[in-house]
Short mmCIF file of C-alpha atoms in Angstrom, two decimals:
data_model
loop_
_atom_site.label_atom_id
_atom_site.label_comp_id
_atom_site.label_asym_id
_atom_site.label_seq_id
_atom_site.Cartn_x
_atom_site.Cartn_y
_atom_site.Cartn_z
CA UNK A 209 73.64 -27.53 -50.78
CA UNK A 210 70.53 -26.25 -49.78
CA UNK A 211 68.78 -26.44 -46.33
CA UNK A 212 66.47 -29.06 -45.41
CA UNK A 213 63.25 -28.32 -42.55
CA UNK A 214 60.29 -30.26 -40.83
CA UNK A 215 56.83 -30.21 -41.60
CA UNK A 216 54.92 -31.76 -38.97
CA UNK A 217 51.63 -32.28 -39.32
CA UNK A 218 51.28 -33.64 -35.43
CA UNK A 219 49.68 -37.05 -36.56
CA UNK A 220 47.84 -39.03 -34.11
CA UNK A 221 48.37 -42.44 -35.10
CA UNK A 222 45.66 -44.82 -34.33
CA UNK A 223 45.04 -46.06 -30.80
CA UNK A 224 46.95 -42.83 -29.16
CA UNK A 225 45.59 -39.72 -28.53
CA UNK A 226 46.54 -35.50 -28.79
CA UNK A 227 48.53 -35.57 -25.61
CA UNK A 228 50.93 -38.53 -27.17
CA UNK A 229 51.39 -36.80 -30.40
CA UNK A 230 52.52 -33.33 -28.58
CA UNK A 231 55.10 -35.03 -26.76
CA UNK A 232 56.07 -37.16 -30.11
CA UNK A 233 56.41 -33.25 -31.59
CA UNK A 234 58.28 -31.68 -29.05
CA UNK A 235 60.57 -34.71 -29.44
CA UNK A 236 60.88 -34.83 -33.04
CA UNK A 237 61.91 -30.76 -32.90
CA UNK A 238 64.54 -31.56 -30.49
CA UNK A 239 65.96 -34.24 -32.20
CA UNK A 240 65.69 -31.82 -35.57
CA UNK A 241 67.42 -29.38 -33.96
CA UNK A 242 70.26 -31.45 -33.14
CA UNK A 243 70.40 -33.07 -36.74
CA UNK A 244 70.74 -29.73 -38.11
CA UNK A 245 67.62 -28.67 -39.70
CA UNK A 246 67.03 -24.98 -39.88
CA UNK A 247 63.04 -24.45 -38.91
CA UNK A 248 60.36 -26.93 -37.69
CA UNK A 249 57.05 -25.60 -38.89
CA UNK A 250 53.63 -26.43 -37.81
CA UNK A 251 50.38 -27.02 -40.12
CA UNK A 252 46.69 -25.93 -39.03
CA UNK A 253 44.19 -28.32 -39.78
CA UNK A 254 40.82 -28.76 -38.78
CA UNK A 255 38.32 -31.58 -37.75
CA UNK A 256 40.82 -34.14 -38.96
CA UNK A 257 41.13 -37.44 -36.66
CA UNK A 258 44.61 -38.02 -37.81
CA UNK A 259 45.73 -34.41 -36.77
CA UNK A 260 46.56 -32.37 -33.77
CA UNK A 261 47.46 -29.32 -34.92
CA UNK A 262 44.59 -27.16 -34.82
CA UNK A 263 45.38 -24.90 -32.23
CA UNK A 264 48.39 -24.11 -34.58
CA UNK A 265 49.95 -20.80 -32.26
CA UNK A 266 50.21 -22.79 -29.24
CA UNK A 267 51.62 -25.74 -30.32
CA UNK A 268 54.24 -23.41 -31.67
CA UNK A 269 55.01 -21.57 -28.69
CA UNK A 270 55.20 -25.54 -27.21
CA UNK A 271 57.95 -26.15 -29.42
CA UNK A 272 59.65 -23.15 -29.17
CA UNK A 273 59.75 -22.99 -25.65
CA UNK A 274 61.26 -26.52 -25.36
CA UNK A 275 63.98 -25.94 -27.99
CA UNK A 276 66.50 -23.49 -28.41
CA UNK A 277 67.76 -22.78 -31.97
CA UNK A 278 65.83 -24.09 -34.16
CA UNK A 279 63.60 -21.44 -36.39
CA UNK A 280 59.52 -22.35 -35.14
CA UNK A 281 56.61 -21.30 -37.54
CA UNK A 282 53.92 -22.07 -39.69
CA UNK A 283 52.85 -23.79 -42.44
CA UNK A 284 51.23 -22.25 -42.32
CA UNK A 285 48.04 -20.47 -41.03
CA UNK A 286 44.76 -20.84 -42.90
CA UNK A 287 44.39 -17.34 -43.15
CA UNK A 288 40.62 -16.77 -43.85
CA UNK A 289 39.93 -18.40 -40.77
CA UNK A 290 41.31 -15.47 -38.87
CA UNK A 291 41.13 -12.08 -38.41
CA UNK A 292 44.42 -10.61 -39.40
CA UNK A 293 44.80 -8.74 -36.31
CA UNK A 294 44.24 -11.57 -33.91
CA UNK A 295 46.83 -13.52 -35.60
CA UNK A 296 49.57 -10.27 -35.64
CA UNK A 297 49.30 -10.12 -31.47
CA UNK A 298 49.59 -13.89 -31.73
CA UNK A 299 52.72 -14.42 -33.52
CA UNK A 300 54.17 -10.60 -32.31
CA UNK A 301 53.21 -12.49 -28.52
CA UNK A 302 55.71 -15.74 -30.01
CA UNK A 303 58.17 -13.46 -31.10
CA UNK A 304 58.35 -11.83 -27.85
CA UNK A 305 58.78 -14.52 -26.40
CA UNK A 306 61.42 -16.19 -28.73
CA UNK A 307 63.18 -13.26 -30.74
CA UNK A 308 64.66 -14.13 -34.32
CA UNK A 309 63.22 -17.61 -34.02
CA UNK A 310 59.35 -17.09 -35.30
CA UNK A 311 58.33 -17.55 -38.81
CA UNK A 312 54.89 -17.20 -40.30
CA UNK A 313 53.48 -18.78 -42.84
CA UNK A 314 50.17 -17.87 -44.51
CA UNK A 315 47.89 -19.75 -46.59
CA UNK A 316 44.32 -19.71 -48.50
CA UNK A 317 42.60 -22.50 -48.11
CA UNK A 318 40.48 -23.97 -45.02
CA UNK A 319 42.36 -26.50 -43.61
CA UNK A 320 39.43 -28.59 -43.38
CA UNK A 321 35.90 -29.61 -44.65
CA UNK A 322 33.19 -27.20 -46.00
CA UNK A 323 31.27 -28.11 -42.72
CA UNK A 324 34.46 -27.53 -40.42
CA UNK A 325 35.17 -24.12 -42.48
CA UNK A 326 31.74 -22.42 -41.62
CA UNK A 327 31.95 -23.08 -37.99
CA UNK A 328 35.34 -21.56 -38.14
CA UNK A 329 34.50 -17.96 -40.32
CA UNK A 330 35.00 -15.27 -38.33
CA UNK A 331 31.93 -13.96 -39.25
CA UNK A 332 29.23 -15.07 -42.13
CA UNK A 333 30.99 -12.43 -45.02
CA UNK A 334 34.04 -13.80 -44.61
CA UNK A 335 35.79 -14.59 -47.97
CA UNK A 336 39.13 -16.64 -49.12
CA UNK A 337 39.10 -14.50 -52.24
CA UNK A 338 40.45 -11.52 -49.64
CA UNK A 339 43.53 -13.44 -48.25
CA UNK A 340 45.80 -10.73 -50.43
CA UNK A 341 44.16 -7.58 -48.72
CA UNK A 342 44.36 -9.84 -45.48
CA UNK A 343 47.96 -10.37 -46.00
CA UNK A 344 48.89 -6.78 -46.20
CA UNK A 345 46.49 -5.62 -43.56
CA UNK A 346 48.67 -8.39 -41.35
CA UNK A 347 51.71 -6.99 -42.95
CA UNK A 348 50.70 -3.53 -41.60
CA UNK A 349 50.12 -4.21 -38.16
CA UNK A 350 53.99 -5.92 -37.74
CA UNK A 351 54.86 -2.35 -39.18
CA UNK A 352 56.97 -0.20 -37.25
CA UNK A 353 54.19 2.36 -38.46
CA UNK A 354 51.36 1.24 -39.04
CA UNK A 355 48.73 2.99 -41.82
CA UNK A 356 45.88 1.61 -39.81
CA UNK A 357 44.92 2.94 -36.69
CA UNK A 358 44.57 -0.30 -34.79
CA UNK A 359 48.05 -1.54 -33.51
CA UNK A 360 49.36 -5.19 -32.85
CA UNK A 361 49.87 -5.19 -29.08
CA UNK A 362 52.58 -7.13 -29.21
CA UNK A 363 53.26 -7.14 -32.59
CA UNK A 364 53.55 -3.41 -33.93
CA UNK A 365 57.60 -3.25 -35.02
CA UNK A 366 58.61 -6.85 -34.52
CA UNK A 367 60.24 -9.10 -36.89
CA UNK A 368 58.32 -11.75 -38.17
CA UNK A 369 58.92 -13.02 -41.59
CA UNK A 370 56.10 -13.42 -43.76
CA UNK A 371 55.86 -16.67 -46.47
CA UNK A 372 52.93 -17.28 -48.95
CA UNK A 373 51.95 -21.11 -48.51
CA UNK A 374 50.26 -22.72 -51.68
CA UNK A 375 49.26 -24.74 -54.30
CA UNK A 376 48.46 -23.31 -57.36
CA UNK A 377 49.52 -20.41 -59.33
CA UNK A 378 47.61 -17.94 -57.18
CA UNK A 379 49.78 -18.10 -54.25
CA UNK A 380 53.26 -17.96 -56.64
CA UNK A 381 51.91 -14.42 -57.99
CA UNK A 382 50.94 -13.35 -54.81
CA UNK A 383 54.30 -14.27 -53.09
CA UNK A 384 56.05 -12.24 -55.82
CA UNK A 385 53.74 -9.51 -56.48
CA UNK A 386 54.71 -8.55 -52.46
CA UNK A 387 58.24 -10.18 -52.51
CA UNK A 388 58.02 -12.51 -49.84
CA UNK A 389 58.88 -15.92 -50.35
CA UNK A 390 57.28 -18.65 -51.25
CA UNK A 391 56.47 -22.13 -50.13
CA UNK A 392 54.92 -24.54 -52.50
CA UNK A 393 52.63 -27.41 -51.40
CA UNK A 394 54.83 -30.49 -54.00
CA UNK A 395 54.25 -33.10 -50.98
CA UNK A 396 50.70 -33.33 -51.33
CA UNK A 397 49.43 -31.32 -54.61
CA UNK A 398 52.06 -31.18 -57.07
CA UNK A 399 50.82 -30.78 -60.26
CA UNK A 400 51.30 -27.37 -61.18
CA UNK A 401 54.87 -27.23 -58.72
CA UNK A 402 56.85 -26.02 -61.89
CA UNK A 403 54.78 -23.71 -63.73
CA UNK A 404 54.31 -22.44 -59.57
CA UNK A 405 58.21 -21.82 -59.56
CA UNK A 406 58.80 -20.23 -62.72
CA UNK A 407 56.12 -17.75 -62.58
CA UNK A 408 56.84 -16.70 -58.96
CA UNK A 409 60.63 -16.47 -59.71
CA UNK A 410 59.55 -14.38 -63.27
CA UNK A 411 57.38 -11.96 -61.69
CA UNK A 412 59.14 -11.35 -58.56
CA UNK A 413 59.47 -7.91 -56.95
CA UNK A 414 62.15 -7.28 -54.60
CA UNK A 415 60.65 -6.01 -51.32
CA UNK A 416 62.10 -4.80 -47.91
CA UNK A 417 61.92 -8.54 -46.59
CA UNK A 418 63.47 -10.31 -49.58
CA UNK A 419 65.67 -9.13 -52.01
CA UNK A 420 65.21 -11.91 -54.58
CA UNK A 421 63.00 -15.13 -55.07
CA UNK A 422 63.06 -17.62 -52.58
CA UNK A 423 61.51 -21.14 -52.53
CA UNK A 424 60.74 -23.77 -50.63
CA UNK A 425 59.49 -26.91 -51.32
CA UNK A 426 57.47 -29.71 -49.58
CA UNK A 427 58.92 -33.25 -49.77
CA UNK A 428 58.01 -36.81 -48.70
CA UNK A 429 60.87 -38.81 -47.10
CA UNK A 430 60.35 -42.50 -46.21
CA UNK A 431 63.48 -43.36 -45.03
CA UNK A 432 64.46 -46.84 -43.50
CA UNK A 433 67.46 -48.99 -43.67
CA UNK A 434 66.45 -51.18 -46.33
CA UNK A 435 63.94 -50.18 -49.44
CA UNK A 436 61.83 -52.77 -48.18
CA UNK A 437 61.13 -51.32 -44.97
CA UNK A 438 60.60 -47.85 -45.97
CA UNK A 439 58.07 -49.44 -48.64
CA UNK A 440 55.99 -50.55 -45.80
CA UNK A 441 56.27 -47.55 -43.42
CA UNK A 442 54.93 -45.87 -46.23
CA UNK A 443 52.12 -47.49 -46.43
CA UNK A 444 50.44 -45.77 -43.09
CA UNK A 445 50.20 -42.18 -45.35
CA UNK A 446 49.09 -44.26 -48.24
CA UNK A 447 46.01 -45.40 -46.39
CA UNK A 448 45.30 -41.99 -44.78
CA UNK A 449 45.81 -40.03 -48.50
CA UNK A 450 43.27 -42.79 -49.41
CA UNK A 451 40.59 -42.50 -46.45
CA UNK A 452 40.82 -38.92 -46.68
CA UNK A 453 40.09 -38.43 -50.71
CA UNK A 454 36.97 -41.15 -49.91
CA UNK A 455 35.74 -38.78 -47.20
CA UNK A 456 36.68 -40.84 -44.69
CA UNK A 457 39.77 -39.26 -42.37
CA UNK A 458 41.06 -41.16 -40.08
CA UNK A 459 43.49 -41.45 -37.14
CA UNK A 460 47.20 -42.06 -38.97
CA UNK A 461 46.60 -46.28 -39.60
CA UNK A 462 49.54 -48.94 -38.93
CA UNK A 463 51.34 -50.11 -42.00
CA UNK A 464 50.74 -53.16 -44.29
CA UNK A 465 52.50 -55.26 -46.12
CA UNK A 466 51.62 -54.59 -49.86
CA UNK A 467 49.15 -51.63 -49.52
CA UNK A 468 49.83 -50.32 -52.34
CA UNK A 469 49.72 -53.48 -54.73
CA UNK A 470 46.09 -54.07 -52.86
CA UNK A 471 44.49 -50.84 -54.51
CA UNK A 472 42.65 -50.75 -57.85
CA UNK A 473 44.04 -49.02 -60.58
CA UNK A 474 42.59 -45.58 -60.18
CA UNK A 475 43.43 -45.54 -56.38
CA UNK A 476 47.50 -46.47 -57.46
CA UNK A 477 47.48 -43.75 -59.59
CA UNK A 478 45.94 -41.23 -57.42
CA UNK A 479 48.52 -42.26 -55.12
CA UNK A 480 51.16 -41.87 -57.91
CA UNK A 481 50.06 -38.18 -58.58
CA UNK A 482 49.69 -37.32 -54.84
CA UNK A 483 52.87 -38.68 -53.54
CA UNK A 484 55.35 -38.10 -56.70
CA UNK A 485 57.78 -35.49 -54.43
CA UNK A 486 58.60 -38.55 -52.09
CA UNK A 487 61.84 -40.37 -51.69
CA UNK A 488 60.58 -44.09 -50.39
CA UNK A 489 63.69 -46.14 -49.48
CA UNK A 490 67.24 -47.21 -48.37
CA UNK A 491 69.87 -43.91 -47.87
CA UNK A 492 71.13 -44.63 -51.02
CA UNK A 493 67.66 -44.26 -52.77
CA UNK A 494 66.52 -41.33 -50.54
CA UNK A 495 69.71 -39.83 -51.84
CA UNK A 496 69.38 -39.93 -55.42
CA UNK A 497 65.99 -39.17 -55.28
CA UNK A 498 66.33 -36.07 -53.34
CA UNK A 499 69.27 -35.23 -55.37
CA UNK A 500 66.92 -35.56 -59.03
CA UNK A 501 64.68 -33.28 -57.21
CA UNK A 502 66.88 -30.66 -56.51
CA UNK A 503 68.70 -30.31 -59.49
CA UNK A 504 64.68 -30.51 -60.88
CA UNK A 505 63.52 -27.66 -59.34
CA UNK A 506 66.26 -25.10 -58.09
CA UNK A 507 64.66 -25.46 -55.03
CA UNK A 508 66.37 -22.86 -52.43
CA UNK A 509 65.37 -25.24 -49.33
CA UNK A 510 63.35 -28.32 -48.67
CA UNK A 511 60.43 -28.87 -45.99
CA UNK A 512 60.58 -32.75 -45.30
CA UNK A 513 57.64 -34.44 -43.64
CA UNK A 514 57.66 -37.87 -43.12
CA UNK A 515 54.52 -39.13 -41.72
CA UNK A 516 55.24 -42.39 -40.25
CA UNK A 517 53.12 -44.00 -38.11
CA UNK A 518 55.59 -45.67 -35.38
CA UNK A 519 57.80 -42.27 -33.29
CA UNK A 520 61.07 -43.79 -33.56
CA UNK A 521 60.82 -45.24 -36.70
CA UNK A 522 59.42 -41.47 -38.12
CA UNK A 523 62.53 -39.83 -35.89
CA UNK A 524 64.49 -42.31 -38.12
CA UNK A 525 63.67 -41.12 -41.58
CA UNK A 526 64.35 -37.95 -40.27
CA UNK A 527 68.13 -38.93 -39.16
CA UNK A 528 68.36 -40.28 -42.53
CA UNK A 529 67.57 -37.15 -44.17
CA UNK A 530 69.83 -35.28 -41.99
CA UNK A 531 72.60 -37.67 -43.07
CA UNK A 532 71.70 -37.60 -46.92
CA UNK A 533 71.93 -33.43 -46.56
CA UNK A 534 75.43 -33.66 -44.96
CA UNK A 535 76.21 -36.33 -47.25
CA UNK A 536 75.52 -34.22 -50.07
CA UNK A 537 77.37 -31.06 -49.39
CA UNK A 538 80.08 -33.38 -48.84
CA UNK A 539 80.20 -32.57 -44.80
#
């Protein structure tokens, strides 16, 4: 059986604030730990209401530094908002810090609105289209010899293990092209999560990192005791997938009975095509579900995210996840 992860996205749920949803991370990673998952990775976002993890390095040195096994990363770091550089002393200053524990994820996109993206370029030429020679110039500087003459200080000769984040078939040919695996975005933007796989696992190249193809996918888990419950919890990333594809993001709402059954037709299926790597239910349903999904997709390890809107109910549906993954490899 394959190993399960967090994804936390650091929600603030309406009526709380930053400072409440740091100490509902640090608690969620502790109680991962525990449960057995093998890394708890952090996503950067931007300008978003609903999420706190913007300052993506130091909430990962938070979580690090209050844990003690448990593999800290992200996933991942919007890449063209950076320069390469700052972000190899950056993670080579986190894996000084915690050795063997760091990983780094790397991604394309923004992380936020066109708006929020300018005010974050580095400079006005900077360019997604680069992220590959920005990958390898990052590569470089956690060389033990670097080509450049600029070194990571901390950084140069450190272990920190590189993944291509994305959604589409750029990042899969990427990933492969530099043998590093890959981590596909199936809990928000799934559609082309198959075609993703097969051409990253076709084209790979083995590399001194990673000897063969490796893949993780994103996955939804609303987990409750009953179907009905999870149904409902559900609801609260519902509304915010919603808000946020009508331009209007918002702090992580409280459920509501029959969201979902209160949307028009092209808002049901948006949400059908959005959310369609999700398990929503009991442990039994969570189970087959995530079982049909890995016997789907081959998938070498999962990154679960459940974003619930009440703490314990969210560390919950992780518990429940835990259980399902020792329940299938038959612990």
């Amino acid at each position: 059986m394959i190993p399960f992860s967090v994804l936390d996205l650091a929600p603030i749920p309406q009526g709380s604030d930053a400072a409440q949803s740091f100490r509902n991370t640090l608690d969620l990673a502790q109680h991962a730990e525990r449960w057995g998952y093998r890394r708890y990775w952090l996503a950067e976002h931007h300008g978003m209401p609903g999420i706190a993890s913007a300052a993506t390095a130091v909430l990962i040195g938070h979580v690090a530094g209050g844990t003690s096994t448990i593999r800290v990363g992200a996933g991942g770091i919007m890449l063209p908002n950076h320069a390469p550089l700052m972000i190899a002393e950056q993670f080579g200053t986190l894996a000084s810090l915690y050795p063997g524990r760091i990983d780094l994820g790397l991604g394309r996109a923004p992380g936020s609105d066109p708006t929020t993206a300018r005010a974050l370029r580095r400079n006005l030429m900077s360019d997604p289209e680069e992220f590959p020679q920005d990958v390898v110039e990052l590569m470089d500087y956690f060389a033990g010899s670097p080509r450049q003459p600029v070194r990571a200080v901390p950084g140069a000769g450190l272990d920190v293990p590189i993944w291509i984040l994305g959604s589409s078939l750029f990042g899969a040919q990427l990933a492969a092209a530099l043998g590093l695996p890959y981590a596909f975005a199936s809990h928000f933007a799934p559609a082309q999560m198959m075609h993703a796989i097969e051409l990253y696992r076709a084209q790979f190249r083995p590399s001194p990192q990673l000897d063969r193809p490796y893949v993780m996918l994103g996955f939804n888990v609303f987990a409750a005791d009953t179907d009905e419950e999870a149904r409902f919890l559900a609801s609260s990333a519902q509304q915010s997938f919603v808000n946020l594809r009508s331009g209007r993001p918002t702090q992580l709402p409280p459920p509501v009975e029959g969201y979902l059954e209160s949307l028009d037709e092209p808002r049901r299926a948006l949400l059908q095509s959005i959310l369609s790597c999700s398990a929503i239910g009991s442990p039994q349903t969570v189970r087959e579900a995530m079982a049909a999904f890995i016997e789907r997709t081959g998938a070498d390890e999962l990154m679960i995210t459940s974003n619930i809107y009440d703490h314990a109910k969210r560390l919950r549906s992780y518990e429940i996840a835990a259980a399902v993954r020792d329940e299938l490899t038959g612990r």
